[in-house]
PDB file of C-alpha atoms in Angstrom:
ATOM      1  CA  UNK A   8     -18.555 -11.071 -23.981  1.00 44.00           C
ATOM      2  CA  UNK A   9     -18.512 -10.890 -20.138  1.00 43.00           C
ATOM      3  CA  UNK A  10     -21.354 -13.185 -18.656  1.00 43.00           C
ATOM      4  CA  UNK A  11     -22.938 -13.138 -15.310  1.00 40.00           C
ATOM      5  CA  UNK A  12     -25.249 -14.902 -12.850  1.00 41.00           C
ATOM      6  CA  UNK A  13     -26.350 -13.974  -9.952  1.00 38.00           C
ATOM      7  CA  UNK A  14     -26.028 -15.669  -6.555  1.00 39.00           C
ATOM      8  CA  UNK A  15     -28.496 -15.410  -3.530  1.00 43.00           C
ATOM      9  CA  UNK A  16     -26.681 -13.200  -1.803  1.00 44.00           C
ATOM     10  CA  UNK A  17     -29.151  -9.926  -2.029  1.00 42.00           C
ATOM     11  CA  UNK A  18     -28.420 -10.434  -5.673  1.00 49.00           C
ATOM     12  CA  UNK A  19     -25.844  -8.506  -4.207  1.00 61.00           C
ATOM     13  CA  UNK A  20     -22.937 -11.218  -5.420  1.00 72.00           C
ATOM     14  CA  UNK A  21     -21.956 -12.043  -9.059  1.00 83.00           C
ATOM     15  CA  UNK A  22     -20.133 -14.757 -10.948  1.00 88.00           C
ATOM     16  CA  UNK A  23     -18.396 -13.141 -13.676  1.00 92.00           C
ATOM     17  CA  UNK A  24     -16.657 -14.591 -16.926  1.00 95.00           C
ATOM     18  CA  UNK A  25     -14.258 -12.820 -18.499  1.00 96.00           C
ATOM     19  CA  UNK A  26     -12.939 -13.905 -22.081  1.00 95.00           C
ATOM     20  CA  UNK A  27      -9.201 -14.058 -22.597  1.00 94.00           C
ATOM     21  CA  UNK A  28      -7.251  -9.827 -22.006  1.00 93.00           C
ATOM     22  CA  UNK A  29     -10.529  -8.782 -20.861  1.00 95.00           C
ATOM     23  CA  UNK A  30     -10.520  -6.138 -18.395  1.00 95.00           C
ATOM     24  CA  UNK A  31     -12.057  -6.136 -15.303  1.00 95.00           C
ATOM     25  CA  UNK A  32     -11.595  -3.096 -14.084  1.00 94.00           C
ATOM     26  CA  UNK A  33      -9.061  -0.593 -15.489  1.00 92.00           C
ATOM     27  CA  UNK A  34      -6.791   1.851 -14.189  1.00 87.00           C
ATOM     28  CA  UNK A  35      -9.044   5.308 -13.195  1.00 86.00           C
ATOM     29  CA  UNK A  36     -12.140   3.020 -13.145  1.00 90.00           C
ATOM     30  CA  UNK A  37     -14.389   4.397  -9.954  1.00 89.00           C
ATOM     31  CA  UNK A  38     -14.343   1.342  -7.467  1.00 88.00           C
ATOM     32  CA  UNK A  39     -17.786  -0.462  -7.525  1.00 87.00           C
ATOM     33  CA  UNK A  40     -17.084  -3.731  -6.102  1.00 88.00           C
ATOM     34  CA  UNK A  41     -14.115  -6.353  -4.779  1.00 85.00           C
ATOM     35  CA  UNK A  42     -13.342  -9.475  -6.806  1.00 89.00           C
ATOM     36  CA  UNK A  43     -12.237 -13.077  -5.796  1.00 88.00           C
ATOM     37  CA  UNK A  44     -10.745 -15.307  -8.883  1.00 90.00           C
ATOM     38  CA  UNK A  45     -13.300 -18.667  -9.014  1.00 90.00           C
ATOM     39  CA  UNK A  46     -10.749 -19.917 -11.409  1.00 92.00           C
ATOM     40  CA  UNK A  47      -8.266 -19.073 -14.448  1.00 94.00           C
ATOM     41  CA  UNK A  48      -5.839 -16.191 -13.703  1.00 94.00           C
ATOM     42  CA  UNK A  49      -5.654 -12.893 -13.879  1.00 95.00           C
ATOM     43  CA  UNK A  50      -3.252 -10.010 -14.064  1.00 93.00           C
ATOM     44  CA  UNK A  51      -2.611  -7.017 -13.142  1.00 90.00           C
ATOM     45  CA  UNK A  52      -0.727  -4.089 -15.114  1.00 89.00           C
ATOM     46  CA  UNK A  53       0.741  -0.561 -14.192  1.00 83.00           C
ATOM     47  CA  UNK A  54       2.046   1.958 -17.057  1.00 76.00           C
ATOM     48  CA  UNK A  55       5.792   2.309 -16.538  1.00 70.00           C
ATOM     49  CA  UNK A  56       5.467   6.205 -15.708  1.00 66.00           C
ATOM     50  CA  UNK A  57       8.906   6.338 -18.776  1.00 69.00           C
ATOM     51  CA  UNK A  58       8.449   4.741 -21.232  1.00 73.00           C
ATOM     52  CA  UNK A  59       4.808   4.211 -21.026  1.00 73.00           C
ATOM     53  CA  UNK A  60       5.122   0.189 -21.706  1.00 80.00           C
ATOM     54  CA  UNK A  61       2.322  -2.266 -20.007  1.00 83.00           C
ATOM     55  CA  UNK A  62       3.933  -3.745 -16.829  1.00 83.00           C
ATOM     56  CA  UNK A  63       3.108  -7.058 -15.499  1.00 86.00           C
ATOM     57  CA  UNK A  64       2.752  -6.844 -11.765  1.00 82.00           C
ATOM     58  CA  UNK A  65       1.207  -9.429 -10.274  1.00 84.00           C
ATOM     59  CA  UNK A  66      -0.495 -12.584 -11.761  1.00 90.00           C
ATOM     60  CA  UNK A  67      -3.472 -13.910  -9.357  1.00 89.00           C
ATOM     61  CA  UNK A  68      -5.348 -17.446  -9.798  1.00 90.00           C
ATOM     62  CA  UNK A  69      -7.841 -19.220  -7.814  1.00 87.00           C
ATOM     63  CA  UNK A  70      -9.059 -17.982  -4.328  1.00 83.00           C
ATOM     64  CA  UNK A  71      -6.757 -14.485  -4.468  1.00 83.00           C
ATOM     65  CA  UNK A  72      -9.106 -11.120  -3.810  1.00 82.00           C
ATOM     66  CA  UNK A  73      -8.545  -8.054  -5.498  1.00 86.00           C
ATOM     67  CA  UNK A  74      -9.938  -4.654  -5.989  1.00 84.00           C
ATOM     68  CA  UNK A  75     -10.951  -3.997  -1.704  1.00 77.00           C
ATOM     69  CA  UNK A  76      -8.906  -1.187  -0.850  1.00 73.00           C
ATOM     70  CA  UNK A  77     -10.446   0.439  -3.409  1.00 74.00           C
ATOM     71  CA  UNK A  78     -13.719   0.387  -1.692  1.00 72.00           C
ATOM     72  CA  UNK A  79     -12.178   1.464   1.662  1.00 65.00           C
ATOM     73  CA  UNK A  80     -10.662   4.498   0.144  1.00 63.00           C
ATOM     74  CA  UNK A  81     -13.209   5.022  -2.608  1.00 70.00           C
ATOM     75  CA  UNK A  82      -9.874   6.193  -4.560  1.00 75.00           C
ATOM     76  CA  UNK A  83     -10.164   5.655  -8.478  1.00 84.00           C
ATOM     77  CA  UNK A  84      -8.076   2.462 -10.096  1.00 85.00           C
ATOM     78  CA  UNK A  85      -4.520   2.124  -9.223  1.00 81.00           C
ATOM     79  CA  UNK A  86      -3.864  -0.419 -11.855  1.00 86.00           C
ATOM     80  CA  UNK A  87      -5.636  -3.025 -14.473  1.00 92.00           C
ATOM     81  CA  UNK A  88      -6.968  -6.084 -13.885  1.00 94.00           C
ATOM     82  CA  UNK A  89      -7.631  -8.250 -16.806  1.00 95.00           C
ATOM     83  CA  UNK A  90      -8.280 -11.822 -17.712  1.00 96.00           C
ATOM     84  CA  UNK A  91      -4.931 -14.198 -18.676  1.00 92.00           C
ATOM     85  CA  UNK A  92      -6.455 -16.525 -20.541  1.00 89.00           C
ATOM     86  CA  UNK A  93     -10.002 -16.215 -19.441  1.00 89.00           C
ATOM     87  CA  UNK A  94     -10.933 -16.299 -15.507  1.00 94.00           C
ATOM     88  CA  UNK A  95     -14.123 -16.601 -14.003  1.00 93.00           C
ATOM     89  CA  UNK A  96     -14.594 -14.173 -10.275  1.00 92.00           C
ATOM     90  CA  UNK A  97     -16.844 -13.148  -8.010  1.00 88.00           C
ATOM     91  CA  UNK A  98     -18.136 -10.093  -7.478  1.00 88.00           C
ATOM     92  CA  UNK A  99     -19.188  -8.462  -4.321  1.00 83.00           C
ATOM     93  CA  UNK A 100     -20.332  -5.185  -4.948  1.00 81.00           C
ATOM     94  CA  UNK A 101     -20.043  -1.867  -2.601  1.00 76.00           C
ATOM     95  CA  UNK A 102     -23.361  -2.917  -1.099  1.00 72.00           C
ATOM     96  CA  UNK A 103     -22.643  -6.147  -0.134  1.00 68.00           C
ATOM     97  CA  UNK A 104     -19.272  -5.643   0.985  1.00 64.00           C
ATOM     98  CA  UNK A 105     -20.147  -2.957   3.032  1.00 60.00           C
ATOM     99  CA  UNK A 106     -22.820  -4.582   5.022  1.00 58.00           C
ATOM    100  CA  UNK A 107     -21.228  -7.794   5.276  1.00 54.00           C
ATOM    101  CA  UNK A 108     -17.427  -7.381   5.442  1.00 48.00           C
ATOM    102  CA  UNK A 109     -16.102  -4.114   6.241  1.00 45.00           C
ATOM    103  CA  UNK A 110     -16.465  -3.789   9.878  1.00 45.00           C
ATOM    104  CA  UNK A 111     -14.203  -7.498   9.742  1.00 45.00           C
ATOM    105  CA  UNK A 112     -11.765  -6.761   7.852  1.00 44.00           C
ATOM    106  CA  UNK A 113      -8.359  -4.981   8.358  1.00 44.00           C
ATOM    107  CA  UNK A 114      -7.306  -4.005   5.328  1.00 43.00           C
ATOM    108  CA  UNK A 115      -3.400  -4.071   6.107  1.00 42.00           C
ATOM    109  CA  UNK A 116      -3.694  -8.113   6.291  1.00 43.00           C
ATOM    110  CA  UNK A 117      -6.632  -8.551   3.895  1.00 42.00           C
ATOM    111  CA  UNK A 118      -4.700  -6.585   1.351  1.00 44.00           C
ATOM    112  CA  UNK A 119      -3.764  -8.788  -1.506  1.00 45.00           C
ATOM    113  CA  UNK A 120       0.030  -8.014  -3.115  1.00 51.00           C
ATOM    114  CA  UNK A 121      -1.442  -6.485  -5.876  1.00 51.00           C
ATOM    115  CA  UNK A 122      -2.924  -3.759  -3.737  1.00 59.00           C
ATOM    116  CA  UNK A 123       0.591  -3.676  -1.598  1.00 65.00           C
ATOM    117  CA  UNK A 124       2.134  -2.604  -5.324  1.00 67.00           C
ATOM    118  CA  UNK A 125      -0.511   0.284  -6.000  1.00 67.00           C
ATOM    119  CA  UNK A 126      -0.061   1.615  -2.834  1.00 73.00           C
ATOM    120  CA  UNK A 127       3.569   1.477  -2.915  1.00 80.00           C
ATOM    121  CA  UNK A 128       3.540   3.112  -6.298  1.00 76.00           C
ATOM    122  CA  UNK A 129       1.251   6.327  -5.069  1.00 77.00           C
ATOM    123  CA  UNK A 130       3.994   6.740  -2.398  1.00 85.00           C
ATOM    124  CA  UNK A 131       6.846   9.040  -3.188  1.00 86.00           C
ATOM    125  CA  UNK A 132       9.907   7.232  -1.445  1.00 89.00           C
ATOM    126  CA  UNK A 133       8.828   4.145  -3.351  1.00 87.00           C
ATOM    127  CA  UNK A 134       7.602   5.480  -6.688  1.00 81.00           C
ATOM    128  CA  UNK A 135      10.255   5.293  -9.321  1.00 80.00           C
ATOM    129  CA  UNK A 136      11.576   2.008  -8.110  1.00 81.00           C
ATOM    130  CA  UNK A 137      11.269  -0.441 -10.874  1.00 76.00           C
ATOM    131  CA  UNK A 138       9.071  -3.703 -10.127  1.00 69.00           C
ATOM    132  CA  UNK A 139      12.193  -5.751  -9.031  1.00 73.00           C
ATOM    133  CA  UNK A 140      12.871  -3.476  -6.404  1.00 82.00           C
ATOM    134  CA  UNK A 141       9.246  -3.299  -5.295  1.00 81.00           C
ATOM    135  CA  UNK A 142       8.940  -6.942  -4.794  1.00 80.00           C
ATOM    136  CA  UNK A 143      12.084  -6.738  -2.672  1.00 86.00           C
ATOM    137  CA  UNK A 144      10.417  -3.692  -0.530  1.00 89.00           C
ATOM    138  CA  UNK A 145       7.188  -5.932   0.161  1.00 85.00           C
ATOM    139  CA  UNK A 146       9.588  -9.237   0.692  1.00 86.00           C
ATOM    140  CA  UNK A 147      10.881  -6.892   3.766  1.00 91.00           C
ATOM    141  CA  UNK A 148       8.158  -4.960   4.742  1.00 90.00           C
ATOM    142  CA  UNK A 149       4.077  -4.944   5.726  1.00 86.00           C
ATOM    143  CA  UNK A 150       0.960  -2.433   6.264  1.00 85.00           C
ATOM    144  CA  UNK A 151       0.322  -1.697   9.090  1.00 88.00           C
ATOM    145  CA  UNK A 152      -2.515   0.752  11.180  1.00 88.00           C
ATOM    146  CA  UNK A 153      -1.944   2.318  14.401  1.00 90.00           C
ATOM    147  CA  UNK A 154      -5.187   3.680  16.438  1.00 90.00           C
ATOM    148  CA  UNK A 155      -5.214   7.594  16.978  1.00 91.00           C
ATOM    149  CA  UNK A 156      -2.495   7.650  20.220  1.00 94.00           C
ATOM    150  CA  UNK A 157      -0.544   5.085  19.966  1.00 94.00           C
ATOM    151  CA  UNK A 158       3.394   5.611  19.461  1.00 96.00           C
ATOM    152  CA  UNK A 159       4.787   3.963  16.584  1.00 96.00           C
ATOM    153  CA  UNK A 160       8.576   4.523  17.220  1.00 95.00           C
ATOM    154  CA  UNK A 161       9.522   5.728  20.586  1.00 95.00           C
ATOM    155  CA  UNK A 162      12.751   7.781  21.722  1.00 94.00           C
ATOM    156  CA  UNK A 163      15.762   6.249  22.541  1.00 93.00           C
ATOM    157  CA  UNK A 164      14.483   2.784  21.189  1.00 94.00           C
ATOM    158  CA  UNK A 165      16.631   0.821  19.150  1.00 92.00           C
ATOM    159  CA  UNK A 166      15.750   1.432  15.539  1.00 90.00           C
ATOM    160  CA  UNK A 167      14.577  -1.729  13.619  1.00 92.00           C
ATOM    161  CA  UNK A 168      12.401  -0.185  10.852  1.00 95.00           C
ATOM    162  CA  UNK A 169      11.531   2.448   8.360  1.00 95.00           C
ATOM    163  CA  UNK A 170       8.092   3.476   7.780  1.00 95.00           C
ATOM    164  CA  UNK A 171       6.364   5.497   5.334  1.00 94.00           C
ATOM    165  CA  UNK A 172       2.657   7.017   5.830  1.00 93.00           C
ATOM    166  CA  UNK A 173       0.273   5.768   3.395  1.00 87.00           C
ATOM    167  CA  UNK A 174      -3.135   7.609   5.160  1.00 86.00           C
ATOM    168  CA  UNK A 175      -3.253   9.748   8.647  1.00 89.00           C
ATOM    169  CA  UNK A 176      -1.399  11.947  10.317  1.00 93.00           C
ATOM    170  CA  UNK A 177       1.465  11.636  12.998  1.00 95.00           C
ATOM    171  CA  UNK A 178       2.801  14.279  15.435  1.00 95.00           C
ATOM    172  CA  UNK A 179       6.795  14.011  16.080  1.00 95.00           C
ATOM    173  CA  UNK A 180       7.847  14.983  19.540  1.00 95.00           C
ATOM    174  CA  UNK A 181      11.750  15.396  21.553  1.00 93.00           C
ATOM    175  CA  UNK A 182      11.868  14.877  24.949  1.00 93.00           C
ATOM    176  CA  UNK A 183       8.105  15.157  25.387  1.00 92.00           C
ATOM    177  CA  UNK A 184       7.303  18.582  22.924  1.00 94.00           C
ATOM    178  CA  UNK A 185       5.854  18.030  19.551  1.00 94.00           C
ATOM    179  CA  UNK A 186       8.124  19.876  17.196  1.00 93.00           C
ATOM    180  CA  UNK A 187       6.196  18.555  13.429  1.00 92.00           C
ATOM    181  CA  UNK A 188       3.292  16.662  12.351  1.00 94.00           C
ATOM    182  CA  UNK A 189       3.690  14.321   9.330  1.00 94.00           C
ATOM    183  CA  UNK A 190       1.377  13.789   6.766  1.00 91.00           C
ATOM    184  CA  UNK A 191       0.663  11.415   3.905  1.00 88.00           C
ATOM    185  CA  UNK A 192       3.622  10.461   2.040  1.00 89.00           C
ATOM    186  CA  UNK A 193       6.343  11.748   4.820  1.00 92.00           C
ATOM    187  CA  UNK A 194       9.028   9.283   5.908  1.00 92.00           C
ATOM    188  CA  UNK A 195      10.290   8.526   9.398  1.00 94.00           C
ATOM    189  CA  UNK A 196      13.177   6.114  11.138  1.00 92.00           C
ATOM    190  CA  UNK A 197      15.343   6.684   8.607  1.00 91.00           C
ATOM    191  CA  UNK A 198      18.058   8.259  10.606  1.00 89.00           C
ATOM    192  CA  UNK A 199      18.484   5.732  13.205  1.00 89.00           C
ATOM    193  CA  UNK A 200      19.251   2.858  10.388  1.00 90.00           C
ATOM    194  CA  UNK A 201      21.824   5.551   8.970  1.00 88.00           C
ATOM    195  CA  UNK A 202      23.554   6.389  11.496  1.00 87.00           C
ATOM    196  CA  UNK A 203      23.247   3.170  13.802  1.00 88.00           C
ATOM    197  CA  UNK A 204      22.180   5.099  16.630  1.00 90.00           C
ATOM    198  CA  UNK A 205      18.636   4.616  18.954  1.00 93.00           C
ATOM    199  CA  UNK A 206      15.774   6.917  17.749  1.00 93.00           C
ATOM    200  CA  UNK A 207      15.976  10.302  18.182  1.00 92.00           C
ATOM    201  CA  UNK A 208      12.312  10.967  18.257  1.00 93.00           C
ATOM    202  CA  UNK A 209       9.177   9.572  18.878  1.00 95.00           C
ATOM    203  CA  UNK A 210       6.249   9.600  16.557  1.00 96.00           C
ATOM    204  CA  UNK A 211       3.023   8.908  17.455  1.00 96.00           C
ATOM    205  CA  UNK A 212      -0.233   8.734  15.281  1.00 95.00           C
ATOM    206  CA  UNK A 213      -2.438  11.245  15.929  1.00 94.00           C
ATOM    207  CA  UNK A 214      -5.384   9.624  13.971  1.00 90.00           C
ATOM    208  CA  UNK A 215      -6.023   6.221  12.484  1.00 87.00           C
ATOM    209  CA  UNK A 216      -2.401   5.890  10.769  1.00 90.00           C
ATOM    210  CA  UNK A 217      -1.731   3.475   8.048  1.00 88.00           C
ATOM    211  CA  UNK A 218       1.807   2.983   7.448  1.00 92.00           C
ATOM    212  CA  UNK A 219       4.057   0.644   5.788  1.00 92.00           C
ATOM    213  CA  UNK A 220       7.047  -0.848   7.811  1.00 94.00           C
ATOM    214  CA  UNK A 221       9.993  -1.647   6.292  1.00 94.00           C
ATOM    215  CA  UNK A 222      13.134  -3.803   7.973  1.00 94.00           C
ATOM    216  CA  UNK A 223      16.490  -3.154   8.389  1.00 93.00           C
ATOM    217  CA  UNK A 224      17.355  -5.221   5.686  1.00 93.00           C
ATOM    218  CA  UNK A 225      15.007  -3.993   3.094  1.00 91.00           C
ATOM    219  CA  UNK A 226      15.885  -0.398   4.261  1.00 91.00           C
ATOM    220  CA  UNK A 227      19.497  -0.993   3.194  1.00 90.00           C
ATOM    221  CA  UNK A 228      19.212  -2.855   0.311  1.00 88.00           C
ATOM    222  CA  UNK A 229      16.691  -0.920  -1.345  1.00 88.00           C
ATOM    223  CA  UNK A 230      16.178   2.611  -0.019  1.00 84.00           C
ATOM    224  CA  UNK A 231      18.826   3.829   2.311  1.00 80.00           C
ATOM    225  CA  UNK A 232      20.895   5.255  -1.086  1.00 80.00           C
ATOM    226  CA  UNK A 233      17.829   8.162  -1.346  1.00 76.00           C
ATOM    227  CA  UNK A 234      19.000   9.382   1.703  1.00 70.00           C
ATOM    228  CA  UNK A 235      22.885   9.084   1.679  1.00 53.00           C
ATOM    229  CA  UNK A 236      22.513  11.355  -1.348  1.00 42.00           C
ATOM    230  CA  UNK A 237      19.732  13.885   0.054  1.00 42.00           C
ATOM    231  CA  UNK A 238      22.169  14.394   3.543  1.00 42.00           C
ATOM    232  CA  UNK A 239      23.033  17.542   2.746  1.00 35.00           C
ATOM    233  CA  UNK A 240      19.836  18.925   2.718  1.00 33.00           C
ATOM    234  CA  UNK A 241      18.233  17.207   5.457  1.00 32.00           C
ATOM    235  CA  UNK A 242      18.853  20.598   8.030  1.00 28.00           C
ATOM    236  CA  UNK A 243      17.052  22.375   5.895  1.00 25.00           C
ATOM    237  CA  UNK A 244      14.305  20.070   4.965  1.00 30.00           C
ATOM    238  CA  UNK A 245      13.741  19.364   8.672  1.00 35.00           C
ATOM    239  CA  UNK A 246      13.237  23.345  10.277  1.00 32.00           C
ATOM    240  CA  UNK A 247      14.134  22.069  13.641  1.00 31.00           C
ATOM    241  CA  UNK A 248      17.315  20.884  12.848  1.00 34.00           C
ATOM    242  CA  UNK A 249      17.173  17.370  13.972  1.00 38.00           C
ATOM    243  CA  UNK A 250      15.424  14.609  11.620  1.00 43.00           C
ATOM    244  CA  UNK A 251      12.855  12.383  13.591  1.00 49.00           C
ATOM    245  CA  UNK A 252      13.921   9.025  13.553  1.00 59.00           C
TER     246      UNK A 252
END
């Protein structure tokens, strides 16, 4: 069984022992706390959304964190965490970790890889790659949050990146007027990588926007195929007739 003992923290901070496969959280669990390993390993596993097999996506050992963004977003599970061959973690619950660390930490940096592969999963452009290919995308690419007014790609720039929005929104504007606002999910800077050309747009976020930034490199290696076969419908995906990027 799963043992615990309490540390002087508010009582608000656990040592936990997990026996060998045991879960510590499982995918559509509601978050309840963060977890740091003490020692041992753990893993964590996705479904593959074909064939329904147990994917290995990350293993974590001693001193790796786990299970934060969850409390940020208060968004159910992304994946399951369980025990190798037994582990031993902390565990800061919501409490604790709201009191204590969320006004310090950004989650973009704090943001273990195991989190970086849930979040890339729940985003459209990156969520049938296999696991390979996602571990390439984060090899070339980070998180990162823009305050509400602050440009993120700028007209007439060079274009370096590709970015996809995880949370916020983003307004898209040509020669100074807005002509769409992007949501969560949408895809910008795209075109500019393409076509080898400076940005044709700017986009700016329009309230706290998390994003995550992929290079050139990554870009071509791993994603720029989507679009090379969805060009002939980008006029009418984009009703203004010229895609922001």
């Amino acid at each position: 069984g799963v043992q615990t003992c309490a540390l002087p923290i508010s009582h608000r901070v656990r040592i936990r022992t997990f026996p060998p496969d045991a879960p510590v959280f499982r995918q559509g669990d509601r978050p309840e706390a963060f977890y740091v390993v003490r020692s041992g390993e753990v893993v964590v596993e996705d479904l593959d959304p074909d064939s329904g097999d147990v994917i290995v996506l990350r293993t974590l050992g001693r001193g790796a964190s786990f299970g934060e963004l969850g409390l940020l977003d208060m968004a159910p599970r992304s994946a399951t965490v369980r025990a190798k061959a037994g582990a031993q973690v902390f565990e800061v619950r919501k409490s604790a970790f709201d009191r204590l660390l969320a006004d310090a930490i950004e989650a973009p940096s704090f943001a273990p890889s195991m989190q970086s592969f849930a979040e890339l999963r729940s985003l459209p452009t990156f969520r049938d790659l296999p696991t390979d290919r996602l571990r390439d995308v984060l090899a070339h690419g980070a998180w990162r949050t823009f305050e509400a007014g602050t440009p993120v790609i700028r007209e007439g720039e060079p274009g370096d990146a590709f970015y996809v929005i995880a949370r916020g929104q983003a307004s898209v504007s040509i020669d100074g007027t807005i002509v769409r606002v992007l949501g969560q999910g949408a895809a910008f800077g795209e075109l500019a990588l393409l076509n080898d050309t400076p940005r044709t747009a700017t986009v700016t976020a329009t309230s706290v926007l998390r994003v995550f930034r992929l290079d050139r490199e990554g870009f071509d290696a791993v994603v720029a195929g989507q679009f090379d076969r969805a060009r002939p419908n980008v006029e009418y995906l984009q009703p203004f007739g010229r895609r922001e990027g």
